[in-house]
Amino acid sequence: MYTQGLLDHSEETEETPEFLAAFQKRIDQEEKIEPHDPMPRAYRKTLIRQISQHAHSEIVGMLPEGNWITRAPTLKRKAVLLAKVQDEGGHGLYLYAAAETLGISRLEMTEQLLKGEAKYSSIFNYPTLTWADIGAIGWLVDGAAIMNQIPLCRCSYGPYARAMIKICKEESFHQRQGYEVMMTLAEGSKEQRDMAQDALNRWWWPSLMMFGPPDTESSNTDQSMKWKIKRFTNDQLRQKFLDAAIPQAKRINLTIPDKNLKWNKKLNNGRGGYSHGPIDWEEFWRVVKGGGPMARDRLRARKKAWDGGKWVRDAATAYARKVKR
Ligand code: BYC
């Protein structure tokens, strides 16, 4: 069932200089590349890499928040959180479907994740210790995700770009609800304010890391920009996020945990922006390589869900075969 209906991309066009130049011309003219179009192997490969990592991030990203559904403080908060976590599941599905148009099956992608061969966002390897973490994730993690994902609505690959449009609308709701949780806590009792500040302290730096390594160490950015898969570099998006999030923290009287934070008139082509202190890139790479505090739990939970869902897949396959006959 999981390999049926996949497009067969085994007969690739020969990659002559003329073919590569014609492909780049289509990209430069802002044409969308569609699943049946000839494309360079490396373009297909980089899209499968990025889209599948993105899909895994959505599915794994359900876990830290799902952890709080049973403990949400009110019925309203519970309903909102349930809707958000279900949205993330939906995002994973659109993204797996977009990756499948490139010739990889969902089964293969899932196996890569469960064997620890595929990456997913570093941010989801941190624990959610208090209710305020749910606010901080919505505000900062979804806020960072939107910064990264709005430009992906203009990605050169049609199915990915179209999937991102709906995803971004939902991410916008997620960011708002997170900020509203933080605002409520920040206006509450001393304990609630402290809880909000503690969550900000723990999620701030990992949120900055979500954008990926600095441009000087980013192996994929140059080529992905040429192919208009990425429209901004990692550092450019990190800067946009800083400039948006810092005034939001000030508005609710929370302190960004960075002593070196400064307004810098020269940034953003003289329009000014915030410069930040050093990011712990060693921590980032440790987490990316599977050394994050929750890495094992996350994969264990995904494996349990996959194994537990086997009977559903078997039943769906048996039904599909019966209908086909
Ligand atoms: N975590 O050359 P670079 C969400 C890897 S989900 C782990 O700059 P690229 C949400 C990178 O893959 C958020 N790995 O890479 C869900 C590469 O390794 P490989 C996910 C990272 O691809 C639920 C290596 O480092 N969003 O929004 O040009 C609730 C060198 O990096 C990370 C997406 O996936 C990281 N943070 O740029 C709430 C968006 N950063 O693959 C929210 C789509 C880098 O060569 N993805 N690496 O072995 C992208 O935009 C890009 O893939 C990235 C990285 C900006 C993430």
Coordinates of N, CA and C and ligand atoms in Angstrom, one line a residue, residues 46 49-65 84-85 87-89 91 95 117-125 137-138 140-146 148-149 152 160 164 167 171 174 206-215 217-225 229-230 232-234 237-238 281 284-285 287-289, ligand 1:
T46 N 17.8 17.0 -2.7 CA 17.8 18.0 -1.6 C 16.4 18.3 -1.1
R49 N 15.3 15.5 1.1 CA 16.0 15.7 2.4 C 15.2 16.7 3.2
Q50 N 15.0 17.9 2.7 CA 14.4 19.0 3.4 C 13.0 18.7 3.8
I51 N 12.2 18.2 2.8 CA 10.7 18.0 3.1 C 10.5 16.9 4.1
S52 N 11.3 15.8 3.9 CA 11.1 14.7 4.9 C 11.5 15.1 6.3
Q53 N 12.6 15.9 6.4 CA 13.0 16.4 7.7 C 12.0 17.3 8.3
H54 N 11.4 18.1 7.4 CA 10.3 19.0 7.9 C 9.1 18.2 8.4
A55 N 8.7 17.1 7.6 CA 7.6 16.3 8.0 C 7.9 15.6 9.3
H56 N 9.1 15.0 9.5 CA 9.4 14.4 10.7 C 9.3 15.4 11.9
S57 N 9.8 16.6 11.6 CA 9.7 17.6 12.7 C 8.3 17.9 13.2
E58 N 7.4 17.9 12.2 CA 6.0 18.2 12.6 C 5.5 17.0 13.5
I59 N 5.8 15.8 13.1 CA 5.2 14.6 13.7 C 5.9 14.5 15.1
V60 N 7.2 14.6 15.2 CA 7.9 14.5 16.5 C 7.5 15.7 17.3
G61 N 7.2 16.9 16.7 CA 6.9 18.1 17.4 C 5.5 18.0 18.2
M62 N 4.7 17.0 17.8 CA 3.5 16.7 18.5 C 3.7 16.2 19.9
L63 N 4.9 15.6 20.1 CA 5.1 14.9 21.4 C 5.3 15.8 22.6
P64 N 6.2 16.8 22.5 CA 6.4 17.7 23.7 C 5.1 18.4 24.1
E65 N 4.3 18.8 23.2 CA 3.0 19.5 23.5 C 1.9 18.5 23.9
K84 N -4.2 22.4 18.2 CA -2.8 22.7 17.7 C -2.1 21.4 17.4
V85 N -2.1 20.5 18.3 CA -1.4 19.3 18.1 C -1.9 18.5 16.9
D87 N -3.3 19.9 14.3 CA -2.8 20.6 13.1 C -1.4 20.1 12.8
E88 N -0.5 19.9 13.8 CA 0.9 19.5 13.5 C 0.8 18.1 12.8
G89 N -0.1 17.2 13.3 CA -0.2 15.9 12.6 C -0.6 16.1 11.1
H91 N 0.0 18.8 9.3 CA 1.2 19.3 8.5 C 2.1 18.2 8.1
L95 N 3.1 17.2 4.2 CA 4.6 17.2 3.9 C 5.0 15.8 3.4
E117 N 18.3 7.6 11.2 CA 19.1 8.0 10.0 C 18.6 9.4 9.5
A118 N 17.4 9.8 9.8 CA 16.8 11.0 9.3 C 16.8 12.1 10.4
K119 N 17.1 13.3 10.0 CA 17.1 14.4 11.0 C 15.6 14.9 11.2
Y120 N 15.4 15.5 12.4 CA 14.2 16.3 12.6 C 14.7 17.5 13.4
S121 N 13.8 18.5 13.6 CA 14.3 19.8 14.2 C 14.9 19.5 15.6
S122 N 16.0 20.1 15.8 CA 16.7 20.1 17.1 C 15.8 20.5 18.3
I123 N 14.9 21.4 18.0 CA 14.1 22.0 19.1 C 13.3 21.0 19.9
F124 N 12.9 19.9 19.2 CA 12.0 19.0 19.8 C 12.7 17.9 20.7
N125 N 14.0 18.1 20.9 CA 14.7 17.3 21.8 C 14.8 17.8 23.2
I137 N 6.6 27.5 23.6 CA 6.7 26.8 22.3 C 5.8 27.5 21.2
G138 N 4.6 27.8 21.6 CA 3.7 28.5 20.6 C 4.3 29.8 20.2
L140 N 7.5 31.2 20.7 CA 8.9 31.2 20.1 C 9.1 30.1 19.0
V141 N 8.7 28.9 19.3 CA 9.0 27.8 18.3 C 8.1 28.0 17.1
D142 N 6.8 28.2 17.3 CA 6.0 28.4 16.1 C 6.3 29.8 15.5
G143 N 6.7 30.8 16.3 CA 7.1 32.1 15.7 C 8.3 31.9 14.8
A144 N 9.3 31.1 15.3 CA 10.5 30.8 14.4 C 10.1 30.1 13.2
A145 N 9.2 29.1 13.4 CA 8.7 28.3 12.3 C 8.1 29.2 11.2
I146 N 7.3 30.1 11.6 CA 6.6 31.0 10.6 C 7.7 31.8 9.8
N148 N 10.6 31.0 9.1 CA 11.3 30.1 8.2 C 10.3 29.7 7.0
Q149 N 9.0 29.6 7.4 CA 8.1 28.9 6.4 C 7.4 29.8 5.5
L152 N 9.0 29.8 2.3 CA 8.9 28.5 1.7 C 7.6 28.4 0.8
Y160 N 5.5 21.5 -2.6 CA 6.0 21.9 -1.2 C 5.4 23.4 -1.0
M164 N 2.8 24.6 2.0 CA 3.3 25.6 3.0 C 2.2 26.7 3.2
I167 N -0.2 25.4 5.8 CA 0.6 25.3 7.1 C 0.8 26.6 7.7
E171 N 0.1 27.9 11.5 CA 1.2 28.3 12.4 C 0.9 29.7 13.0
H174 N -1.1 29.2 15.9 CA -0.3 28.6 17.0 C 0.5 29.6 17.7
P206 N 17.6 27.6 22.2 CA 17.2 26.5 21.3 C 16.3 27.0 20.1
S207 N 15.5 28.1 20.4 CA 14.7 28.7 19.3 C 15.6 29.3 18.3
L208 N 16.6 30.0 18.7 CA 17.6 30.7 17.8 C 18.3 29.6 16.9
M209 N 18.5 28.5 17.6 CA 19.3 27.4 16.9 C 18.4 26.7 15.8
M210 N 17.1 26.8 15.9 CA 16.2 26.2 14.9 C 16.5 26.6 13.5
F211 N 17.0 27.8 13.3 CA 17.3 28.3 12.0 C 18.5 27.7 11.3
G212 N 19.2 26.8 12.0 CA 20.3 26.1 11.5 C 21.6 26.8 11.7
P213 N 22.7 26.2 11.3 CA 24.0 26.7 11.6 C 24.2 28.1 11.0
P214 N 25.3 28.9 11.4 CA 25.5 30.2 10.8 C 25.8 30.0 9.3
D215 N 25.6 31.0 8.5 CA 25.8 30.9 7.1 C 27.1 30.3 6.7
E217 N 28.8 28.1 8.0 CA 28.9 26.7 8.2 C 27.7 25.9 7.6
S218 N 26.9 26.6 6.9 CA 25.7 25.9 6.3 C 26.1 25.3 4.9
S219 N 26.1 24.0 4.9 CA 26.6 23.3 3.7 C 25.6 23.4 2.5
N220 N 24.3 23.6 2.8 CA 23.3 23.5 1.8 C 22.7 24.8 1.3
T221 N 23.0 25.9 2.0 CA 22.3 27.1 1.7 C 22.5 27.7 0.3
D222 N 23.8 27.7 -0.1 CA 24.1 28.4 -1.4 C 23.3 27.7 -2.5
Q223 N 23.4 26.4 -2.6 CA 22.7 25.7 -3.7 C 21.2 25.9 -3.6
S224 N 20.7 25.7 -2.3 CA 19.2 25.8 -2.1 C 18.7 27.2 -2.5
M225 N 19.6 28.3 -2.3 CA 19.2 29.6 -2.7 C 19.1 29.7 -4.2
I229 N 14.8 27.1 -3.5 CA 14.1 26.3 -2.5 C 14.1 27.2 -1.2
K230 N 15.3 27.7 -0.8 CA 15.4 28.7 0.3 C 15.4 30.1 -0.4
F232 N 15.9 32.9 1.8 CA 16.7 33.6 2.8 C 17.7 32.6 3.4
T233 N 18.8 33.2 3.9 CA 19.8 32.3 4.5 C 19.4 32.1 6.0
N234 N 20.1 31.2 6.7 CA 19.7 30.9 8.1 C 19.9 32.1 8.9
L237 N 17.2 34.8 8.4 CA 15.9 34.5 9.1 C 16.0 34.6 10.6
R238 N 17.2 34.2 11.1 CA 17.4 34.4 12.6 C 17.2 35.8 13.0
W281 N 27.0 26.7 19.6 CA 26.9 25.8 18.4 C 27.3 24.4 18.8
F284 N 24.2 22.8 19.8 CA 23.4 22.6 18.6 C 23.8 21.3 17.9
W285 N 25.1 21.1 17.6 CA 25.5 19.9 16.9 C 25.3 18.7 17.7
V287 N 22.9 18.1 19.8 CA 21.5 17.8 19.8 C 21.2 17.2 18.4
V288 N 21.7 17.9 17.3 CA 21.4 17.4 16.0 C 21.9 16.0 15.8
K289 N 23.0 15.6 16.4 CA 23.5 14.3 16.3 C 22.9 13.3 17.2
Ligands
BYC1 N1 17.7 20.8 13.6 O1 23.1 23.4 5.4 P1 22.1 23.7 6.5 C1 7.9 23.2 13.1 C2 20.9 20.3 9.7 S1 8.9 22.1 12.6 C3 18.2 19.7 13.0 O2 21.9 25.1 6.9 P2 19.5 23.5 5.2 C4 7.0 23.0 14.2 C5 20.6 20.3 8.2 O3 19.5 19.5 7.9 C6 10.4 23.0 12.2 N2 19.1 19.7 12.0 O4 20.7 22.9 6.1 C7 6.4 21.7 14.4 C8 21.9 19.9 7.5 O5 22.1 18.5 7.6 P3 21.9 17.5 6.4 C9 11.1 22.4 11.1 C10 19.3 20.9 11.4 O6 18.6 22.4 4.9 C11 5.6 21.4 15.5 C12 22.9 20.5 8.4 O7 22.3 20.8 9.7 N3 11.1 23.3 10.0 O8 7.9 24.2 12.5 O9 19.9 24.4 4.1 C13 5.3 22.4 16.4 C14 23.5 21.8 7.8 O10 22.5 22.8 7.8 C15 18.8 22.1 11.9 C16 11.7 22.9 8.8 O11 12.1 21.8 8.7 C17 17.9 22.0 13.0 N4 17.4 23.1 13.6 O12 18.8 24.5 6.3 C18 5.8 23.7 16.2 C19 11.6 23.9 7.7 N5 19.3 23.1 11.2 O13 20.4 17.5 6.0 C20 6.6 24.0 15.1 C21 12.2 23.4 6.5 C22 20.1 22.6 10.3 O14 22.7 18.1 5.2 N6 13.7 23.3 6.5 N7 20.1 21.3 10.4 O15 22.3 16.2 6.9 C23 14.5 24.3 6.3 O16 14.1 25.5 6.1 C24 16.0 24.0 6.3 O17 16.1 22.6 6.1 C25 16.7 24.4 7.6 C26 18.2 24.0 7.5 C27 16.7 25.9 7.7 C28 16.1 23.8 8.8

